[in-house]
mmCIF file of C-alpha atoms and ligand atoms in Angstrom:
data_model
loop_
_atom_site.group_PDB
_atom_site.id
_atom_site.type_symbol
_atom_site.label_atom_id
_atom_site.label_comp_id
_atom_site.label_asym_id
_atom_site.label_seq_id
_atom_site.Cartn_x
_atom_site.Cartn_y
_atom_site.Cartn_z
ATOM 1 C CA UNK P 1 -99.339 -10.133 154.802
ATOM 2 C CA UNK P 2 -100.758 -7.232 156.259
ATOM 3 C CA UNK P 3 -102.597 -4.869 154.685
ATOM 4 C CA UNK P 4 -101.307 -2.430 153.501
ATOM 5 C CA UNK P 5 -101.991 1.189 155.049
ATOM 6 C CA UNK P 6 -102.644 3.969 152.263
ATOM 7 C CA UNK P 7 -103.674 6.637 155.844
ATOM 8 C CA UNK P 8 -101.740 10.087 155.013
ATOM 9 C CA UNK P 9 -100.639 12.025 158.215
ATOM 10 C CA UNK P 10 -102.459 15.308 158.211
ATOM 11 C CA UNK P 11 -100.845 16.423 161.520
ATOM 12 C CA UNK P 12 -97.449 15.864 160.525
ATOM 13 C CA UNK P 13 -95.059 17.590 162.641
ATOM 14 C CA UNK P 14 -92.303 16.894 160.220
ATOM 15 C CA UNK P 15 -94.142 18.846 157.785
ATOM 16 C CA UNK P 16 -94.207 22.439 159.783
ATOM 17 C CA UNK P 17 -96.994 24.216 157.986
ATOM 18 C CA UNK P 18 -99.643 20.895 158.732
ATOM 19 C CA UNK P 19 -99.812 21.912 161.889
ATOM 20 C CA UNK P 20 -100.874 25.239 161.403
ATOM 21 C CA UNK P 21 -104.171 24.067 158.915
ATOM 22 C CA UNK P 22 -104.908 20.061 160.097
ATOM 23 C CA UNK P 23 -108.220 19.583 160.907
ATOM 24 C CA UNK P 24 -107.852 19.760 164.892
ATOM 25 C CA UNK P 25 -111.385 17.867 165.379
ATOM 26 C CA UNK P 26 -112.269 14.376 164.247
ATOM 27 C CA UNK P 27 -113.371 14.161 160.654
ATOM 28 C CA UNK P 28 -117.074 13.509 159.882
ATOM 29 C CA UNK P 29 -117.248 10.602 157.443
ATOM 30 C CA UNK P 30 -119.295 11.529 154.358
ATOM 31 C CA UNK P 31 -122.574 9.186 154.574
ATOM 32 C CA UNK P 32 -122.337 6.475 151.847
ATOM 33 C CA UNK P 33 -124.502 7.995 149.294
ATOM 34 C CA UNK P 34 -122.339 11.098 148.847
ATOM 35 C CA UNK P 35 -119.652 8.642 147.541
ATOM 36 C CA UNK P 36 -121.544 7.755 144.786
ATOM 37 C CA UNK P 37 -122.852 10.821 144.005
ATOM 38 C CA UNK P 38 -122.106 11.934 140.323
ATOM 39 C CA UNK P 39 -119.506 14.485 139.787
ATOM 40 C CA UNK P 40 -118.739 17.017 137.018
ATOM 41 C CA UNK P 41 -118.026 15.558 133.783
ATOM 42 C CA UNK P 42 -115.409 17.084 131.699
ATOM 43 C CA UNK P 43 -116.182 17.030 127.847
ATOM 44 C CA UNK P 44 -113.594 16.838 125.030
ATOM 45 C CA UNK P 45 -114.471 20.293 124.589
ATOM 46 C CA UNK P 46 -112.757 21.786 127.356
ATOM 47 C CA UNK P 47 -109.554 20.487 126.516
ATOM 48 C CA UNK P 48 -107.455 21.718 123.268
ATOM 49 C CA UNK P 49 -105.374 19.095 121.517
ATOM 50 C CA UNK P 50 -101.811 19.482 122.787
ATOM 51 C CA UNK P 51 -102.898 20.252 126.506
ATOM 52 C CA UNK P 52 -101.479 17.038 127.585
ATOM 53 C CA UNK P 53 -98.109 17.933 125.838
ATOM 54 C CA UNK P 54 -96.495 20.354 128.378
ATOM 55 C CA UNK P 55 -93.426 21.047 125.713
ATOM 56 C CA UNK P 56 -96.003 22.961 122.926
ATOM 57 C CA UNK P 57 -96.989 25.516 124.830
ATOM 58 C CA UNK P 58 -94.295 28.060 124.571
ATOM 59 C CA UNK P 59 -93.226 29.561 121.130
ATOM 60 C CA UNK P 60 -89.572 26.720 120.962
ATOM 61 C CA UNK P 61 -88.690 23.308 122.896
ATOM 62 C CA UNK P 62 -88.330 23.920 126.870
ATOM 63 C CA UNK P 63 -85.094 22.919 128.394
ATOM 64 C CA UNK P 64 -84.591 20.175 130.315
ATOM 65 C CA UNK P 65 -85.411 16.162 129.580
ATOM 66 C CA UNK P 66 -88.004 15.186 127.875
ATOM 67 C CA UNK P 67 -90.154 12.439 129.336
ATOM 68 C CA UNK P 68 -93.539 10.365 128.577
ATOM 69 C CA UNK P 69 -95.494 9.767 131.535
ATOM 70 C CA UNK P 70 -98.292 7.605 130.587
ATOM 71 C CA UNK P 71 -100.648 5.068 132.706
ATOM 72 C CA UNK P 72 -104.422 3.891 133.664
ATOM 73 C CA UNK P 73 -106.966 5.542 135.861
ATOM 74 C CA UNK P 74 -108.419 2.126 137.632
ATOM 75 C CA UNK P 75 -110.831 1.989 140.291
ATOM 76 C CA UNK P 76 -110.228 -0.415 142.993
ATOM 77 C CA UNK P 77 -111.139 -3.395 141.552
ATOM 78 C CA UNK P 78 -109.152 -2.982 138.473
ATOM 79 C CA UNK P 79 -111.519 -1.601 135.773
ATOM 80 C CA UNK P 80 -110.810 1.095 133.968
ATOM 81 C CA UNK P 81 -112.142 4.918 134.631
ATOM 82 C CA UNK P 82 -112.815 6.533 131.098
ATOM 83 C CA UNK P 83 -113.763 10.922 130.531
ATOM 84 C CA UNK P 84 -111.965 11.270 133.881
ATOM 85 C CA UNK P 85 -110.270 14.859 133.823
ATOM 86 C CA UNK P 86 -106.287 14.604 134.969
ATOM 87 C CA UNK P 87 -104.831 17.878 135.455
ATOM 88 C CA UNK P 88 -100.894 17.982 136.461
ATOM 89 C CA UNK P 89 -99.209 20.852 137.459
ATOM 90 C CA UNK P 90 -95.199 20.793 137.864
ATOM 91 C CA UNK P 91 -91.757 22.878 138.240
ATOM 92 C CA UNK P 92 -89.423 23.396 135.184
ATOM 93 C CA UNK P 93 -86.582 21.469 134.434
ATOM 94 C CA UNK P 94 -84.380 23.637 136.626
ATOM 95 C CA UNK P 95 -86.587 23.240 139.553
ATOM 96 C CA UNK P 96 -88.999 26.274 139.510
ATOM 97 C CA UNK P 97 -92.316 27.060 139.241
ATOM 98 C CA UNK P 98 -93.497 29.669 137.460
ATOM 99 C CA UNK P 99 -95.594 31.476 140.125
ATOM 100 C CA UNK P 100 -95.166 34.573 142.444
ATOM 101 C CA UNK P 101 -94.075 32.504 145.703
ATOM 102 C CA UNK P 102 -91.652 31.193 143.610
ATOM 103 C CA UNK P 103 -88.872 32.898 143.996
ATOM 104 C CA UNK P 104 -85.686 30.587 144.240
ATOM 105 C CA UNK P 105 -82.830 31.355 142.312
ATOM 106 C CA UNK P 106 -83.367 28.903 139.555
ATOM 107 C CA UNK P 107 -83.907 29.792 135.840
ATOM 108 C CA UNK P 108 -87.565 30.282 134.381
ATOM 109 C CA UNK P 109 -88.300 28.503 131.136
ATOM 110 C CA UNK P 110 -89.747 30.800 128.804
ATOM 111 C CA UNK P 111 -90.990 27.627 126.921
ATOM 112 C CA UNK P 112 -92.177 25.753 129.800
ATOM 113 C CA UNK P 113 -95.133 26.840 131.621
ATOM 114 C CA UNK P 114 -95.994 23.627 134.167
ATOM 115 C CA UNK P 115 -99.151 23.059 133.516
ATOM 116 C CA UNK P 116 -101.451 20.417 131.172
ATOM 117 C CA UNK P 117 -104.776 18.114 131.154
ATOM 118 C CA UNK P 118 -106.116 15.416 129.752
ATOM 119 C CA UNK P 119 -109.589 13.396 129.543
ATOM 120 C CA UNK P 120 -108.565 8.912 130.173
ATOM 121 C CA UNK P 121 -109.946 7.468 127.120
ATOM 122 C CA UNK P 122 -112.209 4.587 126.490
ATOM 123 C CA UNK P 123 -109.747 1.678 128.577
ATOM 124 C CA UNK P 124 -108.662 4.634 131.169
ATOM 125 C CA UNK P 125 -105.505 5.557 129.795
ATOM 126 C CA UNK P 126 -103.344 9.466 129.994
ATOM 127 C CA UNK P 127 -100.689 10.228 128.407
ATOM 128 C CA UNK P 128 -98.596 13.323 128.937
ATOM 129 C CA UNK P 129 -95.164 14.740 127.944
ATOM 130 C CA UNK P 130 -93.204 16.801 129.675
ATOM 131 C CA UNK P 131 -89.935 17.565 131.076
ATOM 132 C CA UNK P 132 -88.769 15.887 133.910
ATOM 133 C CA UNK P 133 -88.772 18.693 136.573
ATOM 134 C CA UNK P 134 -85.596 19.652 138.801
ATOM 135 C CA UNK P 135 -85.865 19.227 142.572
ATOM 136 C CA UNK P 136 -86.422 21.883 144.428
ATOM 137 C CA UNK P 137 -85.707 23.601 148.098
ATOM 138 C CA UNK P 138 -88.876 24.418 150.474
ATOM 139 C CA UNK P 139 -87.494 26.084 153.720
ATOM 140 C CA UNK P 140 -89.432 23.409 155.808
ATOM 141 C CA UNK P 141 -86.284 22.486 157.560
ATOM 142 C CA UNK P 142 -82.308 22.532 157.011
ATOM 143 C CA UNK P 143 -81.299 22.117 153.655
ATOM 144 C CA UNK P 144 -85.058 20.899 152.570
ATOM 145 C CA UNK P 145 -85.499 19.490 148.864
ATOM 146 C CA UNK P 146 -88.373 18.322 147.100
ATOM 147 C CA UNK P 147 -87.643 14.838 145.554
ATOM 148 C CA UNK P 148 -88.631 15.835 141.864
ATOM 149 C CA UNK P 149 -92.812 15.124 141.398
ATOM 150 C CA UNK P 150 -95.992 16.163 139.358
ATOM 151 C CA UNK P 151 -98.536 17.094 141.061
ATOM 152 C CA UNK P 152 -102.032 15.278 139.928
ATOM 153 C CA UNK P 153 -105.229 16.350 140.132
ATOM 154 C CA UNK P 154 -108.258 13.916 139.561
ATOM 155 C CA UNK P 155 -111.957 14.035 138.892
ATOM 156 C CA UNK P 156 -113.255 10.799 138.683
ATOM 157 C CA UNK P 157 -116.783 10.431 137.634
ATOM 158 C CA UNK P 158 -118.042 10.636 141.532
ATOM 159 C CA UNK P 159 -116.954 12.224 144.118
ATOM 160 C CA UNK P 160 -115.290 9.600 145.901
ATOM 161 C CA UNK P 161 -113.392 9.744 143.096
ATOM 162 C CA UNK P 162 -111.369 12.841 143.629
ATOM 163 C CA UNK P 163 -107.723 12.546 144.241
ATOM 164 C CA UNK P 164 -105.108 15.212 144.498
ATOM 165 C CA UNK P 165 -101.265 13.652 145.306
ATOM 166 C CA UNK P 166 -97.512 13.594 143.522
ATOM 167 C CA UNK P 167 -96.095 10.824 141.285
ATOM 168 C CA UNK P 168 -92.630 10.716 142.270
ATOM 169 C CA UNK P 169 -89.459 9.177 139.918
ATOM 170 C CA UNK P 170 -87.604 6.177 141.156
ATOM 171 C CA UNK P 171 -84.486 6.222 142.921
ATOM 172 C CA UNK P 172 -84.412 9.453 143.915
ATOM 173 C CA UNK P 173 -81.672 10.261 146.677
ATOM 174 C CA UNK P 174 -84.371 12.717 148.548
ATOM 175 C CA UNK P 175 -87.216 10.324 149.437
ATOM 176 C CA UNK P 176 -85.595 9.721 152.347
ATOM 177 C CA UNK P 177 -85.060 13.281 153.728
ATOM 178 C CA UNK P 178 -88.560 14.424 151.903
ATOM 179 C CA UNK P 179 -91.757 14.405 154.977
ATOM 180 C CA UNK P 180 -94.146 14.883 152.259
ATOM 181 C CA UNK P 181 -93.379 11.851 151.237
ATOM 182 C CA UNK P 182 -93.093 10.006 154.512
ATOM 183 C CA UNK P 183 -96.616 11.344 155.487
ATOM 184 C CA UNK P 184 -97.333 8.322 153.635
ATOM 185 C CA UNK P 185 -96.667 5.767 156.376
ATOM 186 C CA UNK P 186 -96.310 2.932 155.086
ATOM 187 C CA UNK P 187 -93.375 2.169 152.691
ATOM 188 C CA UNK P 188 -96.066 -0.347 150.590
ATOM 189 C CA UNK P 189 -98.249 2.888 149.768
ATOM 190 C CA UNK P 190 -95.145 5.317 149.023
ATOM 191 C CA UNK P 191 -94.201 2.757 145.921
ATOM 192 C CA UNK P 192 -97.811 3.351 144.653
ATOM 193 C CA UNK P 193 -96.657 7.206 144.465
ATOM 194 C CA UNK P 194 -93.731 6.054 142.366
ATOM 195 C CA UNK P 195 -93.605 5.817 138.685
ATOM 196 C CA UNK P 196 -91.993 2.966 136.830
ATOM 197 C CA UNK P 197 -88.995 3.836 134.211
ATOM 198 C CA UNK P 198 -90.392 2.025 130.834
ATOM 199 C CA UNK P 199 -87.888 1.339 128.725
ATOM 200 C CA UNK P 200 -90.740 0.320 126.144
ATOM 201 C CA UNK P 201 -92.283 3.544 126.144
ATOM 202 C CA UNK P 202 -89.303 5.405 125.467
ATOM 203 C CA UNK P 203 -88.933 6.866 121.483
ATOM 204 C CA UNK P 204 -85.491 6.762 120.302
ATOM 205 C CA UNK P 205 -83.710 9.852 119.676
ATOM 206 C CA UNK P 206 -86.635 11.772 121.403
ATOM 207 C CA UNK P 207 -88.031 11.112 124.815
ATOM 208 C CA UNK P 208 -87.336 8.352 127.897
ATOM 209 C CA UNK P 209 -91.005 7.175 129.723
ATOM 210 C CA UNK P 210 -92.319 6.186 132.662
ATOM 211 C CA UNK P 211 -95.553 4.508 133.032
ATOM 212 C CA UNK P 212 -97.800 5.372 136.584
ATOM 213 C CA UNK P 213 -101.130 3.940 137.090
ATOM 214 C CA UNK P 214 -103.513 5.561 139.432
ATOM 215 C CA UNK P 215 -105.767 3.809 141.346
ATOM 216 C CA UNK P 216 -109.314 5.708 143.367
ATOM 217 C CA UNK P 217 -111.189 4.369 145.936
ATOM 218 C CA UNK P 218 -111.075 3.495 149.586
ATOM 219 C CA UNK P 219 -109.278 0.076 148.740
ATOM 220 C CA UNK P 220 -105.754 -1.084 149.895
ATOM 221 C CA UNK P 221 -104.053 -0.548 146.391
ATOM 222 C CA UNK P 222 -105.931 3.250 145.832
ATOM 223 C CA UNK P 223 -103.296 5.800 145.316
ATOM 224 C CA UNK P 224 -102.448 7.761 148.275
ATOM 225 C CA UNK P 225 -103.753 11.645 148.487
ATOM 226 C CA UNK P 226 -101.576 14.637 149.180
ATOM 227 C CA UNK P 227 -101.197 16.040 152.389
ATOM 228 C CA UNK P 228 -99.693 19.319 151.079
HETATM 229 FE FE1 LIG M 301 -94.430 20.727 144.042
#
């Protein structure tokens, strides 16, 4: 079996605006040392106690379906990353963000602002819940629509552990029409941007899960990056 190819197009003409801000010379590979190079660590201080719970932070419950998404921050040889920061950022239920550019004529959530954090504990682990947000149309070509996603953000404890990419939800209809997605070449690495449905994580009466781990470093199973 080949290996399997985690490279994200960065000139993507399917994706209109990449070609307007790709790097148009080679890249300069970072020498080895700045990998390992510490980065900045997050305290518990930073974060307040329901900013991984992106339903608390209006003044009722936001609309929409309420989800878990929980998982491990690994590094590439399968041990855990613990005090690692995870910021996600996300549309509402009805598919909008709440943001200026935003202007698509979907409903704001007064009750669901899009945005939360959390520190992985001791054995890696985050746990956030949310709403499952709407998909959501981008102008990048006829018809275009986001296949629903959070947006991750990741500061590992060195710099070459920084990752910024989308967890998708399976089965979604879009992927297929979605060149975000497909800047991720190989169909191997777009399933390790997909989150698992866990029926084991869901809580009866209240919330279905999904379970995504993340995975940083150069390695053949590391989590794709974002070319948005
Ligand atoms: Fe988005």
């Amino acid at each position: 079996m080949t290996e399997i190819d985690t490279e994200v197009a960065v000139d993507w003409a399917e994706y209109r605006s990449t070609r307007l801000r790709h790097p148009s010379r080679a890249l300069v590979p970072l020498p080895e040392r700045f990998r390992d190079l510490a980065g900045p660590v997050f305290g518990e201080q930073v974060l307040d106690p329901h900013d991984n719970d992106l339903t608390k932070h209006g003044d009722g419950e936001p609309l929409g379906e309420r989800i878990i998404v929980q998982g491990r921050l690994l590094d590439e040889n399968g041990r855990p990353i613990p005090d690692a920061l995870i910021e996600v950022w996300q549309a509402n239920a009805g598919g909008r963000y709440r943001h200026d550019r935003d202007q698509h004529p979907a409903p704001l959530d007064p009750n669901f602002l899009g945005g939360g954090r959390v520190l992985t504990d001791a054995e890696g682990r985050y746990r956030f819940v949310t709403i499952k947000p709407g998909a959501y149309p981008w102008g990048n070509h006829e018809n275009a629509w986001r296949p629903a996603h959070i947006h991750f953000s990741i500061f590992g404890r060195q710099f070459g552990e920084r990752l910024v990419t989308q967890m998708y939800f399976p089965g979604d209809p879009l992927f297929e029409y979605d060149p975000i997605f497909h800047a991720v070449r190989d169909p191997r690495a777009q399933q390790l941007l997909i989150a698992k449905f866990d029926i084991a994580l869901t809580q009866p009466e209240w919330a279905l899960a999904y379970t995504w781990d993340i995975v940083l470093g150069p390695g053949a199973s590391s989590t794709p990056p974002d070319v948005d």
